PDB file of C-alpha atoms in Angstrom:
ATOM      1  CA  GLY S  23      12.585  26.387 -14.170  1.00 56.00           C
ATOM      2  CA  ALA S  24      11.976  23.416 -16.415  1.00 83.00           C
ATOM      3  CA  GLY S  25      10.616  20.271 -14.857  1.00 94.00           C
ATOM      4  CA  VAL S  26      11.465  16.644 -15.561  1.00 97.00           C
ATOM      5  CA  SER S  27      10.971  15.680 -19.182  1.00 97.00           C
ATOM      6  CA  GLN S  28      10.663  12.230 -20.703  1.00 98.00           C
ATOM      7  CA  SER S  29      10.669  10.975 -24.259  1.00 97.00           C
ATOM      8  CA  PRO S  30       8.993   9.477 -26.096  1.00 98.00           C
ATOM      9  CA  ARG S  31       5.623  10.073 -24.445  1.00 97.00           C
ATOM     10  CA  TYR S  32       4.162   7.025 -26.181  1.00 98.00           C
ATOM     11  CA  LYS S  33       5.893   3.982 -27.596  1.00 98.00           C
ATOM     12  CA  VAL S  34       4.422   0.973 -29.342  1.00 98.00           C
ATOM     13  CA  ALA S  35       6.827  -1.937 -29.724  1.00 98.00           C
ATOM     14  CA  LYS S  36       6.408  -5.349 -31.227  1.00 97.00           C
ATOM     15  CA  ARG S  37       7.213  -8.188 -28.854  1.00 97.00           C
ATOM     16  CA  GLY S  38      10.909  -8.922 -28.991  1.00 97.00           C
ATOM     17  CA  GLN S  39      11.979  -5.400 -29.929  1.00 97.00           C
ATOM     18  CA  ASP S  40      14.378  -3.358 -27.832  1.00 98.00           C
ATOM     19  CA  VAL S  41      13.293   0.078 -26.577  1.00 98.00           C
ATOM     20  CA  ALA S  42      15.100   3.017 -24.981  1.00 98.00           C
ATOM     21  CA  LEU S  43      13.338   5.577 -22.815  1.00 98.00           C
ATOM     22  CA  ARG S  44      14.924   8.897 -21.963  1.00 98.00           C
ATOM     23  CA  CYS S  45      14.667  11.102 -18.896  1.00 98.00           C
ATOM     24  CA  ASP S  46      15.929  14.660 -18.432  1.00 97.00           C
ATOM     25  CA  PRO S  47      15.850  15.518 -14.714  1.00 97.00           C
ATOM     26  CA  ILE S  48      15.583  18.938 -13.124  1.00 96.00           C
ATOM     27  CA  SER S  49      18.930  20.663 -13.471  1.00 93.00           C
ATOM     28  CA  GLY S  50      21.078  20.208 -10.382  1.00 90.00           C
ATOM     29  CA  HIS S  51      19.107  17.308  -8.930  1.00 92.00           C
ATOM     30  CA  VAL S  52      21.543  14.635  -7.856  1.00 92.00           C
ATOM     31  CA  SER S  53      19.138  11.723  -7.431  1.00 93.00           C
ATOM     32  CA  LEU S  54      17.103  10.200 -10.232  1.00 96.00           C
ATOM     33  CA  PHE S  55      14.557   7.382 -10.034  1.00 96.00           C
ATOM     34  CA  TRP S  56      12.826   5.103 -12.515  1.00 97.00           C
ATOM     35  CA  TYR S  57       9.451   3.515 -11.759  1.00 96.00           C
ATOM     36  CA  GLN S  58       7.079   1.210 -13.593  1.00 96.00           C
ATOM     37  CA  GLN S  59       3.369   1.852 -13.095  1.00 96.00           C
ATOM     38  CA  ALA S  60       0.752  -0.672 -14.158  1.00 93.00           C
ATOM     39  CA  LEU S  61      -2.910   0.282 -14.332  1.00 90.00           C
ATOM     40  CA  GLY S  62      -4.521   0.550 -10.919  1.00 87.00           C
ATOM     41  CA  GLN S  63      -1.245   0.260  -9.023  1.00 91.00           C
ATOM     42  CA  GLY S  64       1.231   2.627  -7.495  1.00 92.00           C
ATOM     43  CA  PRO S  65       4.622   3.307  -9.073  1.00 94.00           C
ATOM     44  CA  GLU S  66       6.899   0.298  -8.603  1.00 94.00           C
ATOM     45  CA  PHE S  67      10.550   1.132  -7.923  1.00 93.00           C
ATOM     46  CA  LEU S  68      13.000   0.013 -10.625  1.00 95.00           C
ATOM     47  CA  THR S  69      16.289   1.766  -9.961  1.00 95.00           C
ATOM     48  CA  TYR S  70      17.912   4.862  -8.474  1.00 93.00           C
ATOM     49  CA  PHE S  71      20.997   6.923  -9.312  1.00 95.00           C
ATOM     50  CA  GLN S  72      22.991   9.373  -7.314  1.00 93.00           C
ATOM     51  CA  ASN S  73      24.854  11.364  -9.937  1.00 94.00           C
ATOM     52  CA  GLU S  74      26.197   8.702 -12.315  1.00 95.00           C
ATOM     53  CA  ALA S  75      26.303   5.942  -9.712  1.00 94.00           C
ATOM     54  CA  GLN S  76      23.494   3.402  -9.791  1.00 93.00           C
ATOM     55  CA  LEU S  77      23.003   2.849  -6.067  1.00 92.00           C
ATOM     56  CA  ASP S  78      20.032   0.513  -6.122  1.00 90.00           C
ATOM     57  CA  LYS S  79      18.797  -1.583  -9.012  1.00 88.00           C
ATOM     58  CA  SER S  80      16.841  -4.087  -6.975  1.00 87.00           C
ATOM     59  CA  GLY S  81      13.659  -3.317  -8.906  1.00 88.00           C
ATOM     60  CA  LEU S  82      15.266  -4.298 -12.187  1.00 87.00           C
ATOM     61  CA  LEU S  83      15.947  -7.768 -10.882  1.00 74.00           C
ATOM     62  CA  PRO S  84      15.373 -10.599 -11.551  1.00 70.00           C
ATOM     63  CA  SER S  85      14.771  -9.536 -15.128  1.00 79.00           C
ATOM     64  CA  ASP S  86      17.911  -9.574 -17.248  1.00 90.00           C
ATOM     65  CA  ARG S  87      16.185  -7.440 -19.880  1.00 95.00           C
ATOM     66  CA  PHE S  88      16.015  -4.124 -18.034  1.00 96.00           C
ATOM     67  CA  PHE S  89      19.024  -1.804 -17.821  1.00 95.00           C
ATOM     68  CA  ALA S  90      19.459   1.818 -16.863  1.00 97.00           C
ATOM     69  CA  GLU S  91      22.329   4.246 -17.191  1.00 97.00           C
ATOM     70  CA  ARG S  92      23.178   7.825 -16.362  1.00 97.00           C
ATOM     71  CA  PRO S  93      26.732   8.179 -17.675  1.00 95.00           C
ATOM     72  CA  GLU S  94      27.262  11.891 -17.002  1.00 93.00           C
ATOM     73  CA  GLY S  95      25.058  12.248 -13.975  1.00 91.00           C
ATOM     74  CA  SER S  96      22.311  14.105 -15.797  1.00 94.00           C
ATOM     75  CA  VAL S  97      20.212  12.482 -18.548  1.00 97.00           C
ATOM     76  CA  SER S  98      19.246   8.868 -17.941  1.00 98.00           C
ATOM     77  CA  THR S  99      18.146   6.081 -20.258  1.00 98.00           C
ATOM     78  CA  LEU S 100      16.088   3.028 -19.361  1.00 97.00           C
ATOM     79  CA  LYS S 101      16.571   0.220 -21.846  1.00 97.00           C
ATOM     80  CA  ILE S 102      14.315  -2.776 -22.188  1.00 97.00           C
ATOM     81  CA  GLN S 103      15.574  -5.594 -24.348  1.00 96.00           C
ATOM     82  CA  ARG S 104      13.403  -8.212 -26.041  1.00 96.00           C
ATOM     83  CA  THR S 105      10.175  -6.583 -24.866  1.00 96.00           C
ATOM     84  CA  GLN S 106       7.355  -8.796 -23.603  1.00 95.00           C
ATOM     85  CA  GLN S 107       3.650  -8.023 -23.308  1.00 95.00           C
ATOM     86  CA  GLU S 108       3.941  -7.827 -19.527  1.00 94.00           C
ATOM     87  CA  ASP S 109       6.311  -4.870 -19.981  1.00 96.00           C
ATOM     88  CA  SER S 110       3.360  -2.749 -21.131  1.00 96.00           C
ATOM     89  CA  ALA S 111       3.053  -0.004 -18.518  1.00 97.00           C
ATOM     90  CA  VAL S 112       3.825   3.635 -17.870  1.00 98.00           C
ATOM     91  CA  TYR S 113       7.492   4.253 -17.080  1.00 98.00           C
ATOM     92  CA  LEU S 114       7.975   7.227 -14.787  1.00 98.00           C
ATOM     93  CA  CYS S 115      11.164   9.106 -14.078  1.00 98.00           C
ATOM     94  CA  ALA S 116      11.590  11.397 -11.084  1.00 97.00           C
ATOM     95  CA  SER S 117      14.368  13.568  -9.726  1.00 95.00           C
ATOM     96  CA  ARG S 118      14.681  14.371  -6.062  1.00 92.00           C
ATOM     97  CA  GLY S 119      14.992  17.738  -4.391  1.00 85.00           C
ATOM     98  CA  GLN S 120      16.872  18.685  -1.231  1.00 82.00           C
ATOM     99  CA  GLY S 121      13.956  17.908   1.059  1.00 81.00           C
ATOM    100  CA  GLY S 122      13.551  14.369  -0.255  1.00 84.00           C
ATOM    101  CA  GLU S 123      10.509  15.192  -2.363  1.00 89.00           C
ATOM    102  CA  GLN S 124      10.375  13.807  -5.901  1.00 93.00           C
ATOM    103  CA  TYR S 125       9.336  15.575  -9.071  1.00 95.00           C
ATOM    104  CA  PHE S 126       7.974  13.375 -11.799  1.00 97.00           C
ATOM    105  CA  GLY S 127       8.093  13.576 -15.542  1.00 97.00           C
ATOM    106  CA  PRO S 128       4.945  12.920 -17.591  1.00 97.00           C
ATOM    107  CA  GLY S 129       5.952   9.292 -18.169  1.00 98.00           C
ATOM    108  CA  THR S 130       6.365   7.101 -21.227  1.00 98.00           C
ATOM    109  CA  ARG S 131       3.402   4.865 -21.998  1.00 97.00           C
ATOM    110  CA  LEU S 132       4.798   1.645 -23.476  1.00 98.00           C
ATOM    111  CA  THR S 133       2.524  -0.774 -25.292  1.00 97.00           C
ATOM    112  CA  VAL S 134       3.985  -4.085 -26.424  1.00 97.00           C
ATOM    113  CA  THR S 135       1.945  -5.833 -29.107  1.00 96.00           C
TER     114      THR S 135
ATOM    115  CA  ARG A  28       3.002  -8.346   2.361  1.00 75.00           C
ATOM    116  CA  LYS A  29       3.779  -5.042   0.634  1.00 85.00           C
ATOM    117  CA  GLU A  30       6.237  -2.623   2.240  1.00 91.00           C
ATOM    118  CA  VAL A  31       3.711   0.223   2.066  1.00 95.00           C
ATOM    119  CA  GLU A  32       0.015  -0.568   2.315  1.00 95.00           C
ATOM    120  CA  GLN A  33      -3.004   1.605   1.699  1.00 94.00           C
ATOM    121  CA  ASP A  34      -6.735   0.958   1.660  1.00 88.00           C
ATOM    122  CA  PRO A  35      -7.498   1.121  -2.082  1.00 84.00           C
ATOM    123  CA  GLY A  36     -10.993   2.473  -1.560  1.00 85.00           C
ATOM    124  CA  PRO A  37     -12.735   3.816  -3.473  1.00 91.00           C
ATOM    125  CA  PHE A  38     -13.922   6.465  -1.080  1.00 94.00           C
ATOM    126  CA  ASN A  39     -17.037   8.183  -2.398  1.00 96.00           C
ATOM    127  CA  VAL A  40     -17.945  11.246  -0.369  1.00 97.00           C
ATOM    128  CA  PRO A  41     -20.207  14.287  -0.826  1.00 97.00           C
ATOM    129  CA  GLU A  42     -18.786  17.769  -1.199  1.00 98.00           C
ATOM    130  CA  GLY A  43     -17.972  19.284   2.156  1.00 98.00           C
ATOM    131  CA  ALA A  44     -17.255  15.959   3.836  1.00 97.00           C
ATOM    132  CA  THR A  45     -14.166  15.155   5.871  1.00 97.00           C
ATOM    133  CA  VAL A  46     -12.272  12.069   4.767  1.00 97.00           C
ATOM    134  CA  ALA A  47      -9.197  10.327   6.194  1.00 96.00           C
ATOM    135  CA  PHE A  48      -6.740   7.934   4.599  1.00 94.00           C
ATOM    136  CA  ASN A  49      -4.246   5.720   6.373  1.00 94.00           C
ATOM    137  CA  CYS A  50      -1.029   4.145   5.198  1.00 95.00           C
ATOM    138  CA  THR A  51       1.154   1.604   7.008  1.00 96.00           C
ATOM    139  CA  TYR A  52       4.809   0.825   6.326  1.00 96.00           C
ATOM    140  CA  SER A  53       6.947  -2.119   7.333  1.00 94.00           C
ATOM    141  CA  ASN A  54      10.486  -0.690   7.398  1.00 91.00           C
ATOM    142  CA  SER A  55      10.971   0.778  10.853  1.00 90.00           C
ATOM    143  CA  ALA A  56      14.185   2.506   9.696  1.00 88.00           C
ATOM    144  CA  SER A  57      12.287   4.691   7.191  1.00 89.00           C
ATOM    145  CA  GLN A  58      13.199   8.341   7.529  1.00 87.00           C
ATOM    146  CA  SER A  59      10.919  10.534   5.475  1.00 90.00           C
ATOM    147  CA  PHE A  60       7.322  10.396   4.358  1.00 93.00           C
ATOM    148  CA  PHE A  61       5.137  12.100   1.784  1.00 94.00           C
ATOM    149  CA  TRP A  62       1.663  12.177   0.291  1.00 97.00           C
ATOM    150  CA  TYR A  63       1.305  12.525  -3.465  1.00 97.00           C
ATOM    151  CA  ARG A  64      -1.770  13.077  -5.574  1.00 97.00           C
ATOM    152  CA  GLN A  65      -2.234  11.410  -8.952  1.00 97.00           C
ATOM    153  CA  ASP A  66      -4.951  12.363 -11.411  1.00 96.00           C
ATOM    154  CA  CYS A  67      -6.104   9.899 -14.043  1.00 93.00           C
ATOM    155  CA  ARG A  68      -3.423   9.311 -16.699  1.00 91.00           C
ATOM    156  CA  LYS A  69      -1.143  11.945 -15.169  1.00 95.00           C
ATOM    157  CA  GLU A  70       2.088  11.759 -13.197  1.00 96.00           C
ATOM    158  CA  PRO A  71       2.106  11.860  -9.374  1.00 97.00           C
ATOM    159  CA  LYS A  72       2.489  15.321  -7.858  1.00 96.00           C
ATOM    160  CA  LEU A  73       3.679  16.154  -4.375  1.00 95.00           C
ATOM    161  CA  LEU A  74       0.821  17.056  -2.048  1.00 96.00           C
ATOM    162  CA  MET A  75       2.722  17.420   1.205  1.00 95.00           C
ATOM    163  CA  SER A  76       5.567  16.128   3.311  1.00 92.00           C
ATOM    164  CA  VAL A  77       4.714  14.411   6.590  1.00 93.00           C
ATOM    165  CA  TYR A  78       6.513  15.510   9.751  1.00 86.00           C
ATOM    166  CA  SER A  79       6.668  13.776  13.096  1.00 86.00           C
ATOM    167  CA  SER A  80       4.887  16.665  14.784  1.00 87.00           C
ATOM    168  CA  GLY A  81       2.088  16.614  12.211  1.00 88.00           C
ATOM    169  CA  ASN A  82       1.541  19.346   9.671  1.00 93.00           C
ATOM    170  CA  GLU A  83      -1.272  21.189   8.009  1.00 95.00           C
ATOM    171  CA  ASP A  84      -1.645  22.865   4.645  1.00 94.00           C
ATOM    172  CA  GLY A  85      -5.025  24.512   4.247  1.00 96.00           C
ATOM    173  CA  ARG A  86      -7.674  21.780   4.268  1.00 98.00           C
ATOM    174  CA  PHE A  87      -5.078  19.013   4.404  1.00 98.00           C
ATOM    175  CA  THR A  88      -3.519  17.581   7.574  1.00 97.00           C
ATOM    176  CA  ALA A  89      -0.833  14.897   7.632  1.00 97.00           C
ATOM    177  CA  GLN A  90       0.251  12.921  10.671  1.00 96.00           C
ATOM    178  CA  LEU A  91       2.982  10.378  11.331  1.00 95.00           C
ATOM    179  CA  ASN A  92       2.986   7.743  14.062  1.00 94.00           C
ATOM    180  CA  ARG A  93       6.463   6.179  14.098  1.00 92.00           C
ATOM    181  CA  ALA A  94       5.669   3.759  16.922  1.00 93.00           C
ATOM    182  CA  SER A  95       2.784   2.222  15.006  1.00 93.00           C
ATOM    183  CA  GLN A  96       4.386   2.846  11.599  1.00 94.00           C
ATOM    184  CA  TYR A  97       1.482   4.586   9.993  1.00 93.00           C
ATOM    185  CA  ILE A  98       0.822   7.845   8.214  1.00 96.00           C
ATOM    186  CA  SER A  99      -2.504   9.558   7.779  1.00 96.00           C
ATOM    187  CA  LEU A 100      -3.980  12.236   5.558  1.00 97.00           C
ATOM    188  CA  LEU A 101      -7.103  14.160   6.530  1.00 97.00           C
ATOM    189  CA  ILE A 102      -8.997  16.250   3.997  1.00 98.00           C
ATOM    190  CA  ARG A 103     -11.568  18.680   5.380  1.00 98.00           C
ATOM    191  CA  ASP A 104     -14.378  20.348   3.422  1.00 98.00           C
ATOM    192  CA  SER A 105     -13.850  18.135   0.362  1.00 98.00           C
ATOM    193  CA  LYS A 106     -14.075  19.779  -3.062  1.00 98.00           C
ATOM    194  CA  LEU A 107     -14.950  18.163  -6.383  1.00 98.00           C
ATOM    195  CA  SER A 108     -11.389  18.932  -7.460  1.00 97.00           C
ATOM    196  CA  ASP A 109     -10.013  16.718  -4.672  1.00 98.00           C
ATOM    197  CA  SER A 110     -11.123  13.652  -6.657  1.00 97.00           C
ATOM    198  CA  ALA A 111      -7.899  11.761  -7.399  1.00 97.00           C
ATOM    199  CA  THR A 112      -5.740   8.889  -6.192  1.00 96.00           C
ATOM    200  CA  TYR A 113      -3.658   9.635  -3.099  1.00 97.00           C
ATOM    201  CA  LEU A 114      -0.314   7.856  -2.843  1.00 97.00           C
ATOM    202  CA  CYS A 115       1.659   7.362   0.337  1.00 96.00           C
ATOM    203  CA  VAL A 116       5.469   7.379  -0.084  1.00 95.00           C
ATOM    204  CA  VAL A 117       8.139   6.189   2.322  1.00 93.00           C
ATOM    205  CA  ASN A 118      11.858   6.984   1.887  1.00 90.00           C
ATOM    206  CA  GLU A 119      14.749   5.001   3.323  1.00 84.00           C
ATOM    207  CA  GLY A 120      16.613   8.216   4.106  1.00 76.00           C
ATOM    208  CA  THR A 121      15.868  11.887   4.583  1.00 69.00           C
ATOM    209  CA  ASN A 122      17.303  12.718   1.203  1.00 69.00           C
ATOM    210  CA  ALA A 123      18.839   9.422   0.200  1.00 73.00           C
ATOM    211  CA  GLY A 124      17.927   5.868  -0.544  1.00 81.00           C
ATOM    212  CA  LYS A 125      15.061   4.123  -2.164  1.00 85.00           C
ATOM    213  CA  SER A 126      11.471   5.380  -2.186  1.00 90.00           C
ATOM    214  CA  THR A 127       8.527   3.011  -1.902  1.00 92.00           C
ATOM    215  CA  PHE A 128       5.020   3.929  -2.982  1.00 94.00           C
ATOM    216  CA  GLY A 129       1.728   2.492  -1.836  1.00 95.00           C
ATOM    217  CA  ASP A 130      -0.819   1.495  -4.451  1.00 93.00           C
ATOM    218  CA  GLY A 131      -2.933   4.527  -3.649  1.00 94.00           C
ATOM    219  CA  THR A 132      -6.393   5.311  -2.321  1.00 95.00           C
ATOM    220  CA  THR A 133      -8.979   6.566  -4.783  1.00 95.00           C
ATOM    221  CA  LEU A 134     -11.221   9.414  -3.712  1.00 96.00           C
ATOM    222  CA  THR A 135     -14.312  10.574  -5.581  1.00 97.00           C
ATOM    223  CA  VAL A 136     -16.047  13.693  -4.298  1.00 97.00           C
ATOM    224  CA  LYS A 137     -19.629  14.027  -5.543  1.00 97.00           C
ATOM    225  CA  PRO A 138     -21.853  17.100  -5.709  1.00 95.00           C
TER     226      PRO A 138
END
């Protein structure tokens, strides 16, 4: 079946702009994760949903500019308000299968100028 | 100290070599463990789960030592196509809870 999809694949934003990144998980997967990956580092946990419930958003803190939602328990959106240059990174979404393994989307590469 | 730590490498080995990577984790309550492979500018892809009894998939062997809180990955008879970054992942639960990634170990296999 279809894998995890993310859009847009690339986004260039001027500093101070708001951006919204979308993730479509594998159909039927209950858990969905967002990660931020900077060059040369592993994916850094941002937040995690089980269905529509956001069970852990510790990675979004202490920033008050990052928000995520999954209102119907399927598609999720990561929103970054008032983007800063340090937000430039690849944002990865993953959904989790029954065995605990995660399946990743291709990521959104965000560049803040 | 990071929750999941890996030797960043790089490991540069000739084709046919055997190479081993280790990963240590700090949360003793962690329940499930995985190795992922990430190619340059691509998303991580599952390589294998890691079971307490150890498990093998072709040239790849994964082991878990809960007492010492480390995970290992052994690659035998390295191929050029094994060149990638290998990420260790630790889950809070078996199929629940947060996942924490290491920063990865880079492997380059040379002819």
